[in-house]
Short mmCIF file of C-alpha atoms and ligand atoms in Angstrom, two decimals:
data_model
loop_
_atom_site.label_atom_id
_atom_site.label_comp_id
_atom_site.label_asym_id
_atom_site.label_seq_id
_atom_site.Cartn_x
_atom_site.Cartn_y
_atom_site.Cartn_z
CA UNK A 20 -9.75 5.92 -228.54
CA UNK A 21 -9.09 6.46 -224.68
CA UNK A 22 -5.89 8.44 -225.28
CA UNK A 23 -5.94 11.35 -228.44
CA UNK A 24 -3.49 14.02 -228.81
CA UNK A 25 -4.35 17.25 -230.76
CA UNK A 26 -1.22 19.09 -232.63
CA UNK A 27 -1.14 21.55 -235.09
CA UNK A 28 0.35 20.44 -238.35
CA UNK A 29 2.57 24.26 -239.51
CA UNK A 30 3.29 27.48 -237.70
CA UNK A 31 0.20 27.39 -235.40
CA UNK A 32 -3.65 29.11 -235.78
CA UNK A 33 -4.48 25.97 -237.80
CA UNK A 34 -8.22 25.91 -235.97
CA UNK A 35 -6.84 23.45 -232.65
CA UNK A 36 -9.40 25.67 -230.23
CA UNK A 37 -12.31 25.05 -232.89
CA UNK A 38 -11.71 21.72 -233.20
CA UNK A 39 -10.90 20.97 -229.58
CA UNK A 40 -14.49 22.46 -228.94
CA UNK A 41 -16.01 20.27 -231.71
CA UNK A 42 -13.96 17.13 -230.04
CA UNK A 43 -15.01 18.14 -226.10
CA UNK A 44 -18.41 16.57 -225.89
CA UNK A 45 -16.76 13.25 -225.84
CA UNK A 46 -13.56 13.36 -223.83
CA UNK A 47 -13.68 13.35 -220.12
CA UNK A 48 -10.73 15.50 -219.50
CA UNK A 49 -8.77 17.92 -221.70
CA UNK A 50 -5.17 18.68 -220.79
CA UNK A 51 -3.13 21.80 -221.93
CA UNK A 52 0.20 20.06 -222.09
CA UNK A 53 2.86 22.98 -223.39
CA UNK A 54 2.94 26.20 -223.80
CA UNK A 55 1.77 29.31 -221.92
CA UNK A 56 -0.40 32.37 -222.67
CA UNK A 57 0.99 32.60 -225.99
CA UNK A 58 -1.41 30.91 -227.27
CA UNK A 59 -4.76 32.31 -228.84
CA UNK A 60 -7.25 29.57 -229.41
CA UNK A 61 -10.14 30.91 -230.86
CA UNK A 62 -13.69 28.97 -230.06
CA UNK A 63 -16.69 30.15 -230.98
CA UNK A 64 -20.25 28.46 -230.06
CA UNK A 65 -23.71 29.14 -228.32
CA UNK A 66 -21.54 31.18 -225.39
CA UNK A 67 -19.75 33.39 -227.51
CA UNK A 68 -16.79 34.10 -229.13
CA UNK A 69 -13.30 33.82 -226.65
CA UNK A 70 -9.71 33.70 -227.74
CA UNK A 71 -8.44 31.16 -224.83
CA UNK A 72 -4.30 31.50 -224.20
CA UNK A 73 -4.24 28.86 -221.30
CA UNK A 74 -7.48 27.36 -220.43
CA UNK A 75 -8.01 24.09 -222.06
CA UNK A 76 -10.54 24.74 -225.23
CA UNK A 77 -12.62 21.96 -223.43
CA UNK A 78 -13.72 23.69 -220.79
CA UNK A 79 -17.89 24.85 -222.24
CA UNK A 80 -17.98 20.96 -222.02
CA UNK A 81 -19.87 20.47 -218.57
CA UNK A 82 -18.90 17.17 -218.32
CA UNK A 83 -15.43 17.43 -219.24
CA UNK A 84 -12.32 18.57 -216.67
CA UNK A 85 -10.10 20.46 -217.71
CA UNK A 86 -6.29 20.29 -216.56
CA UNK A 87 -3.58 22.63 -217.46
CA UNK A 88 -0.12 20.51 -217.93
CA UNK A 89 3.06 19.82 -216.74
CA UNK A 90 4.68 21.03 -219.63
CA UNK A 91 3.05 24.24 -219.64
CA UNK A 92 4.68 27.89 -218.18
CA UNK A 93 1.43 29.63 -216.64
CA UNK A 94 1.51 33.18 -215.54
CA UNK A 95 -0.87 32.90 -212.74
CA UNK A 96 -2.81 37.01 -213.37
CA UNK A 97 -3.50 36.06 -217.43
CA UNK A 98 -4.91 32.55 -215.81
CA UNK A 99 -7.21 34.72 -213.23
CA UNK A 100 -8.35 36.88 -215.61
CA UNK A 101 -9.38 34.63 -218.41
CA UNK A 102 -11.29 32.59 -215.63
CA UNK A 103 -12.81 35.70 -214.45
CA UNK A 104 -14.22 36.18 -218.82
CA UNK A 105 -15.44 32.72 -218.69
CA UNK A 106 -17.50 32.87 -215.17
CA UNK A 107 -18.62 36.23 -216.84
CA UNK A 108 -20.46 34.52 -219.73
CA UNK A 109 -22.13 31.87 -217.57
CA UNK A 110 -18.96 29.12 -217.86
CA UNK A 111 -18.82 26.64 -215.10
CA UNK A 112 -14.77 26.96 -214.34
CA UNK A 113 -14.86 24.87 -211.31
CA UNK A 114 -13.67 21.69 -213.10
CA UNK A 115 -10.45 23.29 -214.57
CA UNK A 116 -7.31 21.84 -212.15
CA UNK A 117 -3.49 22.91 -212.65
CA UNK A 118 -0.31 20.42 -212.52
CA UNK A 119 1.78 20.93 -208.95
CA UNK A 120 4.33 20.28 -211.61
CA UNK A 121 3.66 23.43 -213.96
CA UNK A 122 6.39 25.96 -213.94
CA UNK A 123 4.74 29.64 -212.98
CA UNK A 124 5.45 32.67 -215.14
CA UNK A 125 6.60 35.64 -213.23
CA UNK A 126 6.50 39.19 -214.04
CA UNK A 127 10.91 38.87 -214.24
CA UNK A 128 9.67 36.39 -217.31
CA UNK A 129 7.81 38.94 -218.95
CA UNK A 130 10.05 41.97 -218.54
CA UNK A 131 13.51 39.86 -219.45
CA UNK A 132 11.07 38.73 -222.91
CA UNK A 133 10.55 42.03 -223.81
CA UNK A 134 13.70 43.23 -223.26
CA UNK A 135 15.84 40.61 -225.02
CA UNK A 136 13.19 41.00 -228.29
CA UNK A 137 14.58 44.70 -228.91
CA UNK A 138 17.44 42.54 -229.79
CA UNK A 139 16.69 39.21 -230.93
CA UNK A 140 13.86 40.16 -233.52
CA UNK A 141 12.45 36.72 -233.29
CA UNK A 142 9.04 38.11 -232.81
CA UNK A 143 7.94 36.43 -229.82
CA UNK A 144 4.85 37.30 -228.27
CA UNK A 145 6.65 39.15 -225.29
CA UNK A 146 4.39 36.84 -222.72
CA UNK A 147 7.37 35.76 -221.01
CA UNK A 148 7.73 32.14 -222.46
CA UNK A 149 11.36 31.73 -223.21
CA UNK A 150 12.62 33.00 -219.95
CA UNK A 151 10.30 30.90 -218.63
CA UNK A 152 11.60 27.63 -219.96
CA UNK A 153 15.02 28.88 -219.95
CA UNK A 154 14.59 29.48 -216.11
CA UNK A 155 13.03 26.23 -215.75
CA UNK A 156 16.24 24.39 -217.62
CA UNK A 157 18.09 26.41 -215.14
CA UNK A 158 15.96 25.27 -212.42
CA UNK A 159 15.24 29.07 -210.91
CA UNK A 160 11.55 28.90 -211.06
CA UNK A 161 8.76 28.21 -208.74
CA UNK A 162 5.94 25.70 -209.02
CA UNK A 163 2.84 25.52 -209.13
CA UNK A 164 3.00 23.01 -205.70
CA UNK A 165 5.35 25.39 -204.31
CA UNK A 166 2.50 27.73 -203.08
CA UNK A 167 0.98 25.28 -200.71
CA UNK A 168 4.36 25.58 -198.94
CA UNK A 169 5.20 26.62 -195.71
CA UNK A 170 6.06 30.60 -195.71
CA UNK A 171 10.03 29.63 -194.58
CA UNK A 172 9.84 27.51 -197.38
CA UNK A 173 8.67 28.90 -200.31
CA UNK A 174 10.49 32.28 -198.81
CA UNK A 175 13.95 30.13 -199.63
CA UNK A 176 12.78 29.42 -203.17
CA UNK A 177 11.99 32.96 -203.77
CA UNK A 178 15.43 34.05 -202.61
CA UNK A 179 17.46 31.50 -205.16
CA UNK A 180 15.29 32.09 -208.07
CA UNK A 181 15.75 35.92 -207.34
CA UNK A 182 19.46 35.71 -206.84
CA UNK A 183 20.24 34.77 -210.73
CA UNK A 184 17.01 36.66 -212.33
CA UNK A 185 17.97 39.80 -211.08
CA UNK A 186 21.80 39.64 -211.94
CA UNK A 187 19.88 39.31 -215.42
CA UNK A 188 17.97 41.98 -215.20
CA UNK A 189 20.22 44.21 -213.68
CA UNK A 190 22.55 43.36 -216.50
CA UNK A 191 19.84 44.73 -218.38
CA UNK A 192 19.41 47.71 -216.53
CA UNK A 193 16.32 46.92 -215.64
CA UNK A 194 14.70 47.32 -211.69
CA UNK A 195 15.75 44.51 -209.34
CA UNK A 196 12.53 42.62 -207.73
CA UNK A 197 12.40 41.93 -203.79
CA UNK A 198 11.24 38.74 -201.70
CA UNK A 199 8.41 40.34 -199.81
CA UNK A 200 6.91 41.83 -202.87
CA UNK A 201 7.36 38.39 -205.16
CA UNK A 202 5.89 36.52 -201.69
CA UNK A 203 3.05 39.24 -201.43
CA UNK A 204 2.17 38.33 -204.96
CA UNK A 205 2.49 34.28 -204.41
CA UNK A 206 0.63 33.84 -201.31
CA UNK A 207 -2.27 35.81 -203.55
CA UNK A 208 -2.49 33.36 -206.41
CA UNK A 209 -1.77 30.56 -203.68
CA UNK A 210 -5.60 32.19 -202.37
CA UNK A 211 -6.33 32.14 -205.49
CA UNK A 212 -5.48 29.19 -207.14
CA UNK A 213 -4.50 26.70 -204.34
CA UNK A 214 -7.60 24.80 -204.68
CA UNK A 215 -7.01 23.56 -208.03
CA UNK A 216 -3.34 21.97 -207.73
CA UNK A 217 -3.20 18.72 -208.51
CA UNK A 218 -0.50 16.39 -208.23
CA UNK A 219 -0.52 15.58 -211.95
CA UNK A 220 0.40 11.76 -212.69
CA UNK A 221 -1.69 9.71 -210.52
CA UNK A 222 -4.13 11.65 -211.80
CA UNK A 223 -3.63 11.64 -215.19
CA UNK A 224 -3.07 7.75 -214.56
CA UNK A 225 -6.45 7.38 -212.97
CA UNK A 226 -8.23 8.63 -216.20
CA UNK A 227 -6.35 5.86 -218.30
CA UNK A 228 -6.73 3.38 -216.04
CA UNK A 229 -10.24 3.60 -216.13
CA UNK A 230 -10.16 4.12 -220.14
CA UNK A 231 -11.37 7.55 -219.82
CA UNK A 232 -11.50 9.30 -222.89
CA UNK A 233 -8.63 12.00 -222.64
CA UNK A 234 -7.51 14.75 -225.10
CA UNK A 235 -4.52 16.49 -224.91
CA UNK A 236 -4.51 19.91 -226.36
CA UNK A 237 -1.14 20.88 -228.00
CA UNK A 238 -0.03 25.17 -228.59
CA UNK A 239 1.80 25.90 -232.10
CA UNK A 240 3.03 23.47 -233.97
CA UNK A 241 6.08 21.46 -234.70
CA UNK A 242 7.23 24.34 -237.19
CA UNK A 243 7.59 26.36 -233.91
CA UNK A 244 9.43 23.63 -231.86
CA UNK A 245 12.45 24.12 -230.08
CA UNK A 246 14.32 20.72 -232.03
CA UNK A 247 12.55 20.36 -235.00
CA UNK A 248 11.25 23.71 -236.03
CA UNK A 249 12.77 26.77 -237.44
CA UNK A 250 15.21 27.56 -234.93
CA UNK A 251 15.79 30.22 -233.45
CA UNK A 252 12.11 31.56 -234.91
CA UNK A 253 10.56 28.80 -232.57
CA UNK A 254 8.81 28.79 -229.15
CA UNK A 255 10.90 27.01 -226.64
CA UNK A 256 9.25 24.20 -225.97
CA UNK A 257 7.76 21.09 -228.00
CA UNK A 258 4.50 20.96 -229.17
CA UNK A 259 4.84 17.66 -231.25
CA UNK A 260 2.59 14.94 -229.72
CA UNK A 261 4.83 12.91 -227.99
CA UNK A 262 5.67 15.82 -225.09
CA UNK A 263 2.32 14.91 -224.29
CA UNK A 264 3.54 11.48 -223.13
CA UNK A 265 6.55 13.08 -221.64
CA UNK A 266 5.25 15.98 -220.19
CA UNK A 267 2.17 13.98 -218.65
CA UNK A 268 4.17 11.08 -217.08
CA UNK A 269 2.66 8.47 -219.10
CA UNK A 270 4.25 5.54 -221.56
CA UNK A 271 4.17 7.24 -224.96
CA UNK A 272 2.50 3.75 -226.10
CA UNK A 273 -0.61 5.06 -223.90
CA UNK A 274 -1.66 7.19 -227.20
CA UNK A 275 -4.03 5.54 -229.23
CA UNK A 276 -4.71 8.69 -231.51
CA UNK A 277 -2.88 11.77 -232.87
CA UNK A 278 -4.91 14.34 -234.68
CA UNK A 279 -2.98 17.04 -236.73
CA UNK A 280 -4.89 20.34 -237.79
CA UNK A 281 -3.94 22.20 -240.66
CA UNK A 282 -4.93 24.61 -242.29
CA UNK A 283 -6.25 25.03 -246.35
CA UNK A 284 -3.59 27.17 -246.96
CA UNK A 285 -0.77 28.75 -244.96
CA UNK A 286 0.01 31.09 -241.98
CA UNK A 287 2.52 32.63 -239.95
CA UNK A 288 3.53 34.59 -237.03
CA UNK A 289 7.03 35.85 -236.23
CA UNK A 290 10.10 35.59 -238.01
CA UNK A 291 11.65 32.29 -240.10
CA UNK A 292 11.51 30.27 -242.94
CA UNK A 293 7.97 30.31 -244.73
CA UNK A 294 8.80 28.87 -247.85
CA UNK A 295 5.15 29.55 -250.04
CA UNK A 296 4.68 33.20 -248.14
CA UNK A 297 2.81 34.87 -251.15
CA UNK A 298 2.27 38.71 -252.30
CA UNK A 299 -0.24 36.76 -254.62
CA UNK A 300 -3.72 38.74 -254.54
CA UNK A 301 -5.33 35.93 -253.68
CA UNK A 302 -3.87 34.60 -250.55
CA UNK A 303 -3.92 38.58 -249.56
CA UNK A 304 -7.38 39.27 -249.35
CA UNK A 305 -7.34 35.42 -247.39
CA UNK A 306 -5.97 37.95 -244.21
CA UNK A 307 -9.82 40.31 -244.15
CA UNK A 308 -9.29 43.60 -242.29
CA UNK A 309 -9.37 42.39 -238.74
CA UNK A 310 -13.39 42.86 -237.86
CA UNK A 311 -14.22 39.44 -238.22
CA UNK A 312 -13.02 36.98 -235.44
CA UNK A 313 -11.62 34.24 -238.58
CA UNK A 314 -9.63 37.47 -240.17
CA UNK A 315 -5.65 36.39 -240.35
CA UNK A 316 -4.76 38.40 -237.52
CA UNK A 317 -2.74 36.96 -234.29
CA UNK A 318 -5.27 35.82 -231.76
CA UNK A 319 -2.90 36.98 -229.21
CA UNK A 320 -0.87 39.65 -230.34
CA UNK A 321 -2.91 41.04 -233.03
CA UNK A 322 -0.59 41.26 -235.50
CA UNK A 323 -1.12 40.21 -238.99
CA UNK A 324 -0.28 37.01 -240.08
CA UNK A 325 2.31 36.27 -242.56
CA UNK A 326 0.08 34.32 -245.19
CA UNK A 327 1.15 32.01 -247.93
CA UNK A 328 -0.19 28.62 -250.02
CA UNK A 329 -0.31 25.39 -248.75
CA UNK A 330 2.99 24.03 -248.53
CA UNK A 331 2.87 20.03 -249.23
CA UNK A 332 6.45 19.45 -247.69
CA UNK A 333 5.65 21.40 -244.34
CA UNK A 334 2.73 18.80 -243.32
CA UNK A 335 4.24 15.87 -245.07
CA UNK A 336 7.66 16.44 -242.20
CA UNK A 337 5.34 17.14 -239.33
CA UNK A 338 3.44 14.06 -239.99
CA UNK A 339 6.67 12.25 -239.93
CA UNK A 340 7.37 13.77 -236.49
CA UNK A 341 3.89 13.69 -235.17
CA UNK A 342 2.19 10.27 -236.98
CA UNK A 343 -0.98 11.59 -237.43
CA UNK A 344 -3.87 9.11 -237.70
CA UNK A 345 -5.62 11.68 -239.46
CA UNK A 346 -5.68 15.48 -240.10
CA UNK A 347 -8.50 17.95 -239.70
CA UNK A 348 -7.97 20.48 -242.62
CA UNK A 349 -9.92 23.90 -241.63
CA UNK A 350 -10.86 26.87 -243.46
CA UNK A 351 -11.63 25.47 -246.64
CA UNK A 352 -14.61 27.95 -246.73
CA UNK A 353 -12.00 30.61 -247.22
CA UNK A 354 -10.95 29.40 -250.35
CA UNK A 355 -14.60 29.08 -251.60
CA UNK A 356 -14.14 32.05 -254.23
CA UNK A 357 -10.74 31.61 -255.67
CA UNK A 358 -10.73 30.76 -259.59
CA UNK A 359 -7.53 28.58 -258.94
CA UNK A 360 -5.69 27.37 -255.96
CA UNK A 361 -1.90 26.46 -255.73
CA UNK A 362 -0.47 23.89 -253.58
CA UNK A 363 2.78 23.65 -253.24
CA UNK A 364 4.30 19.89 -254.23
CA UNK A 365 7.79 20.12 -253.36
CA UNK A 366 11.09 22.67 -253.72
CA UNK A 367 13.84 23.31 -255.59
CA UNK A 368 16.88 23.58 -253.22
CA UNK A 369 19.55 25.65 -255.44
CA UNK A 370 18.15 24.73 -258.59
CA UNK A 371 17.58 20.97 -257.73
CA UNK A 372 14.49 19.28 -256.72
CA UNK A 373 15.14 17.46 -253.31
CA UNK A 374 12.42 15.25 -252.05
CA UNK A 375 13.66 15.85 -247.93
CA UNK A 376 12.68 18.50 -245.61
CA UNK A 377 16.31 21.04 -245.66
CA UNK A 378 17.50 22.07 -242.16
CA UNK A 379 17.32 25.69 -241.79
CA UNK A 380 19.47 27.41 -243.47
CA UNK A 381 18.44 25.91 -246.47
CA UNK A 382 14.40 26.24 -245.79
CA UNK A 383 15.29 29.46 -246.05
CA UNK A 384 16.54 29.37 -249.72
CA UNK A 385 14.34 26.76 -251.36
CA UNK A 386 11.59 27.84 -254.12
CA UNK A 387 8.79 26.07 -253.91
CA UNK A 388 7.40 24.20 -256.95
CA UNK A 389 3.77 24.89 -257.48
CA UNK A 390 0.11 22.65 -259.20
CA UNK A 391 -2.37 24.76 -260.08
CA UNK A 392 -5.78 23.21 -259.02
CA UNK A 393 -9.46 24.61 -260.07
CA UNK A 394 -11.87 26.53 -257.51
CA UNK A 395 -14.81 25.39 -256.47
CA UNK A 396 -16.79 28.97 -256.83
CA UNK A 397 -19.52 28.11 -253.77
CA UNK A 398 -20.35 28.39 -250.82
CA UNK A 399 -19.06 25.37 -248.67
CA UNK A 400 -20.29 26.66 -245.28
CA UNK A 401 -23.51 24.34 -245.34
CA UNK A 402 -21.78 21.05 -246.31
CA UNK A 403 -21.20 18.69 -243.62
CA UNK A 404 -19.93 15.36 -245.07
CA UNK A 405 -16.91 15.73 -247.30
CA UNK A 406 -18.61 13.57 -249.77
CA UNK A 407 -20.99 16.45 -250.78
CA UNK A 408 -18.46 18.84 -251.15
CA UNK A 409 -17.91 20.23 -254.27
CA UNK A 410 -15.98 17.75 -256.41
CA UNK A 411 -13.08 20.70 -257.03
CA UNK A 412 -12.56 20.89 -253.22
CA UNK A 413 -12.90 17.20 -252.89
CA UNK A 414 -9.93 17.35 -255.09
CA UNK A 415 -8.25 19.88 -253.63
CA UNK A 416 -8.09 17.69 -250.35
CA UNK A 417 -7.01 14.50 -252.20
CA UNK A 418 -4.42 15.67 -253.02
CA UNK A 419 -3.27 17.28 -249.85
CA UNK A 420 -4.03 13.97 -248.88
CA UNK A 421 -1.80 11.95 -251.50
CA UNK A 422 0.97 14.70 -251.25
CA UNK A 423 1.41 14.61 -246.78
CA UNK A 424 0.95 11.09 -246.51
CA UNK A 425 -2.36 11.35 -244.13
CA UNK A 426 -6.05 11.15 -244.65
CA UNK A 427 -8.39 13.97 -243.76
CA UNK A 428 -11.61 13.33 -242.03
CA UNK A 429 -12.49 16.72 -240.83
CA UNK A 430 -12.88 20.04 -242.84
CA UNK A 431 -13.53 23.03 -241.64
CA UNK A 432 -16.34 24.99 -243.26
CA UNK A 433 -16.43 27.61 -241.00
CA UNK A 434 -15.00 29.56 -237.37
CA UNK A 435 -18.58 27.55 -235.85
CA UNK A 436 -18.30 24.48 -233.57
CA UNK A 437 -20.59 22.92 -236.08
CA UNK A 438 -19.14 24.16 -239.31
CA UNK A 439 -17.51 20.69 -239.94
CA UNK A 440 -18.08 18.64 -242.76
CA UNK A 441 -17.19 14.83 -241.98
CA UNK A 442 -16.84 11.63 -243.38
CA UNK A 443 -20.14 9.74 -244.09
CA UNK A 444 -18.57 6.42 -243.81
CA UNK A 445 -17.01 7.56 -239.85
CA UNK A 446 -19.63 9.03 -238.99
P1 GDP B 529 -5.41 27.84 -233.09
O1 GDP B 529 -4.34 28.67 -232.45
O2 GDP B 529 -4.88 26.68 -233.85
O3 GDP B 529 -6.50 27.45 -232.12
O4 GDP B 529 -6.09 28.76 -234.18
P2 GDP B 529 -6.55 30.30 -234.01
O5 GDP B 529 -7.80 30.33 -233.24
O6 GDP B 529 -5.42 31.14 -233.57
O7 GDP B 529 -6.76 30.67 -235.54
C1 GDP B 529 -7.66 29.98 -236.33
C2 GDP B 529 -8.68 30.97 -236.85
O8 GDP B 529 -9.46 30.34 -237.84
C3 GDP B 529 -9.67 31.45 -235.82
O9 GDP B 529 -10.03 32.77 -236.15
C4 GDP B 529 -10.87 30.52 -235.99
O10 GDP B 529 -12.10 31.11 -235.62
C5 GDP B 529 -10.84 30.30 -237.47
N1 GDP B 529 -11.32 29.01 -237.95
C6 GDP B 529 -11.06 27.75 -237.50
N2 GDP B 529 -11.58 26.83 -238.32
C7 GDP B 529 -12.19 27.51 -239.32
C8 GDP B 529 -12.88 27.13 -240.51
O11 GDP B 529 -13.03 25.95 -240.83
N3 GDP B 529 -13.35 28.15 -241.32
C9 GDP B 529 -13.19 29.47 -241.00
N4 GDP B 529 -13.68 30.38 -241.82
N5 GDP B 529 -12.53 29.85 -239.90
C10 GDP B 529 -12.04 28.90 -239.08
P1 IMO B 530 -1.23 29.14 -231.10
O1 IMO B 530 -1.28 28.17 -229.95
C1 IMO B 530 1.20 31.61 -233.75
C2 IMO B 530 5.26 32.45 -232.34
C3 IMO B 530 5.73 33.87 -232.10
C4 IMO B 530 7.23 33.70 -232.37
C5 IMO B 530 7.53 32.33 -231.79
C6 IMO B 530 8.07 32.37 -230.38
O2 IMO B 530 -2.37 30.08 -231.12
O3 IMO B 530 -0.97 28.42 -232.39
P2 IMO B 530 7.02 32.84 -228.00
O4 IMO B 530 6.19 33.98 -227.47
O5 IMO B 530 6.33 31.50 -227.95
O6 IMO B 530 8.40 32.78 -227.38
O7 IMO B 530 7.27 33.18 -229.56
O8 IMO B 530 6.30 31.61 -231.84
N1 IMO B 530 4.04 32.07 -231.60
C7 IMO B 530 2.84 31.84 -232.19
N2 IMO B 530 2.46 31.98 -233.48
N3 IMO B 530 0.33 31.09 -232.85
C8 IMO B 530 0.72 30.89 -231.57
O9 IMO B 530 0.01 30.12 -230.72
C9 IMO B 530 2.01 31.33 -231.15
N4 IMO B 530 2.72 31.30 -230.00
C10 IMO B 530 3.96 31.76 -230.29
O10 IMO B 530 5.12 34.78 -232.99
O11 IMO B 530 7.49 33.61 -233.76
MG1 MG B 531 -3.80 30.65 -232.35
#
């Protein structure tokens, strides 16, 4: 399986940065291909506990590069810092390389993001992502390649890209930025970073050619994509699997593997249709109070995750858009004391039962129709083939299974790299 792409399966923090780090010791390169620091992957093994927002979740993998994507928007400081956390707990960074091709956040992104969220209420993580892309549709931004540019040069990019972005924030009333200071602060990432630019298609070709094994790491999930998710509550990009094709230069037939995660029940941050949120006690006390790193809490932001039941329909449409080969399901260990356990089957779309997924508008209306299913009542944090699970969870995941359309053949017993139960027959 040369070629695998990772995606989450409903709103994002399904367990991709666990499962990524499970995955990593046998891929030979791991590619971040959308997104920005908006992400919080959460990884936790032998060298701690990190919360990774750009570098790929492969990178405690000595043998494994890491490369972060075309398709991503990278703001150079969060980049330096995070490196800086990694080298600080005895991680080898040296093999992490950027795409020429990778637009570069700039403060402008960040301060335009904050500003336009007093108004929009979309809930974004105020990292500067929209603008980002929206600058990057406009073509305004700089590139990563654009720092190894001569000073005349990339002095001339600096000018156009300032020439619109501060009629915006002007229009804003918010402070103007000027060439010398956005040059002082490009030629220091260019010291910092230069080294690792990469023009990214030969060499992403390079690993296929030579049948490398390759993983490419999606951010969010297609509930959060700019098409197909709940617009405008989205990020504004697309992390369904094939932008990994698009954004990487590469025939989309290349992928031999997609991989949704998912999680046992249902999460949310930011605004939009969440059709089984739930008040229910049970899914509640699912959120913890924040001390412990698998709490529902935003592994960027920190804010608390809307939290609901697992919603059938959600993962059934993703896996229509993303044609997964299989789905890791993670945090089943959280369910471990509940008496009962609903899933939700389908909707009712004004009264009716419709067996499609409802643009938005209507997502917004439907009531979900509920099965009640039986706890397990034990632990499940030791179990590490699915076959010796309890036979009430082995249900439970059944019929996920026979309700999405996919087969699961990882589940998630715990935050731990090795808190995976498998199957015994793929193993
Ligand atoms: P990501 O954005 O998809 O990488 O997910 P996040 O890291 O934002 O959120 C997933 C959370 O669940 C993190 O706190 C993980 O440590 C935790 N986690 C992942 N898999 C499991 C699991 O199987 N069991 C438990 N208890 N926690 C898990
Ligand atoms: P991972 O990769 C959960 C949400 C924000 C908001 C919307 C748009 O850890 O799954 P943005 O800042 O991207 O413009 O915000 O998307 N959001 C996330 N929610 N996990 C994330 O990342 C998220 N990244 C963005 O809350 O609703
Ligand atoms: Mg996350």
């Amino acid at each position: 399986m040369p070629v695998t792409v990772l995606v989450g399966s409903q709103w994002g923090d399904e367990g991709k940065g666990k499962m990524i780090d499970y995955l990593s010791p046998k891929m030979d390169l791991i590619v971040r291909f959308q997104g920005g620091d908006n992400a919080g992957h959460t990884v936790i093994n032998d060298k701690g506990v990190f919360k990774l927002h750009l570098v790929p979740s492969g990178i405690f993998e000595e043998n494994c590069t890491s490369l972060i994507g075309t398709g991503t928007a990278v703001n150079p400081d969060v980049l330096l810092e995070e490196l800086k956390q990694l080298n600080e707990h005895g991680v080898d960074t040296d093999r992490l390389f950027i795409s020429g091709r990778a637009q570069i956040l700039m403060p402008y992104h960040r301060e335009l993001d904050a500003l336009m969220e007093e108004h929009s209420g979309i809930g974004t993580t105020k990292r500067g992502i929209g603008l980002c892309y929206a600058h990057k549709m406009l073509r305004k931004n700089l590139r990563f390649a654009d720092l190894n540019d001569s000073e005349e040069d990339l002095r001339a990019k600096i000018r156009r890209a300032l020439e619109y972005v501060n009629l915006e924030l002007t229009a804003y009333g918010a402070k103007p930025y000027t060439e010398d200071e956005m040059y002082e602060l490009l030629s220091g990432w260019k010291k910092a970073l230069g080294d690792r630019i990469v023009e990214p298609v030969n060499f992403l070709h390079n690993y296929i050619k030579e049948e490398k094994n390759i993983l490419f790491e999606g951010q969010l999930a297609a509930m959060k994509d700019i098409d197909l998710g709940i617009y405008p509550y989205v990020t504004s990009s697309n992390p369904v699997a094939a932008y990994a094709a698009v954004s990487g230069g590469f025939p989309a037939k290349e992928i031999d593997r997609v991989l949704g995660v998912a999680k046992a029940f249902s999460s949310a941050v930011g605004g939009g249709a969440f059709p089984t949120e739930s008040e229910d006690e049970e899914i509640q006390i699912l959120r913890g109070d924040g001390d412990k790193p698998d709490d529902e809490f935003g592994a960027r932001t920190g804010r608390s995750r809307r939290l609901g039941w697992f919603d059938a329909p959600i993962v059934k449409y993703t896996n229509m858009i993303n044609g997964y080969d299989s789905l890791a399901l993670c945090k089943i260990d959280k369910l471990d004391d509940l008496d009962e356990i609903k899933i939700c089957t389908g909707y009712l779309l004004d009264g009716e039962p419709i067996d499609y997924m409802p643009g938005n508008n209507a997502l917004e209306r439907v009531e979900p129709v509920y099965e009640v299913l039986p706890g397990w009542k034990s632990s499940t944090r030791d179990v590490r083939y699915i076959e010796d699970l309890p036979e009430n969870a082995q249900n439970y995941i059944k019929r996920i299974e026979e309700l999405t359309g996919t087969t699961i053949d990882y589940v998630g017993v715990g935050p731990g790299r090795d808190e995976i139960a498998i199957r015994k027959t793929k193993e």
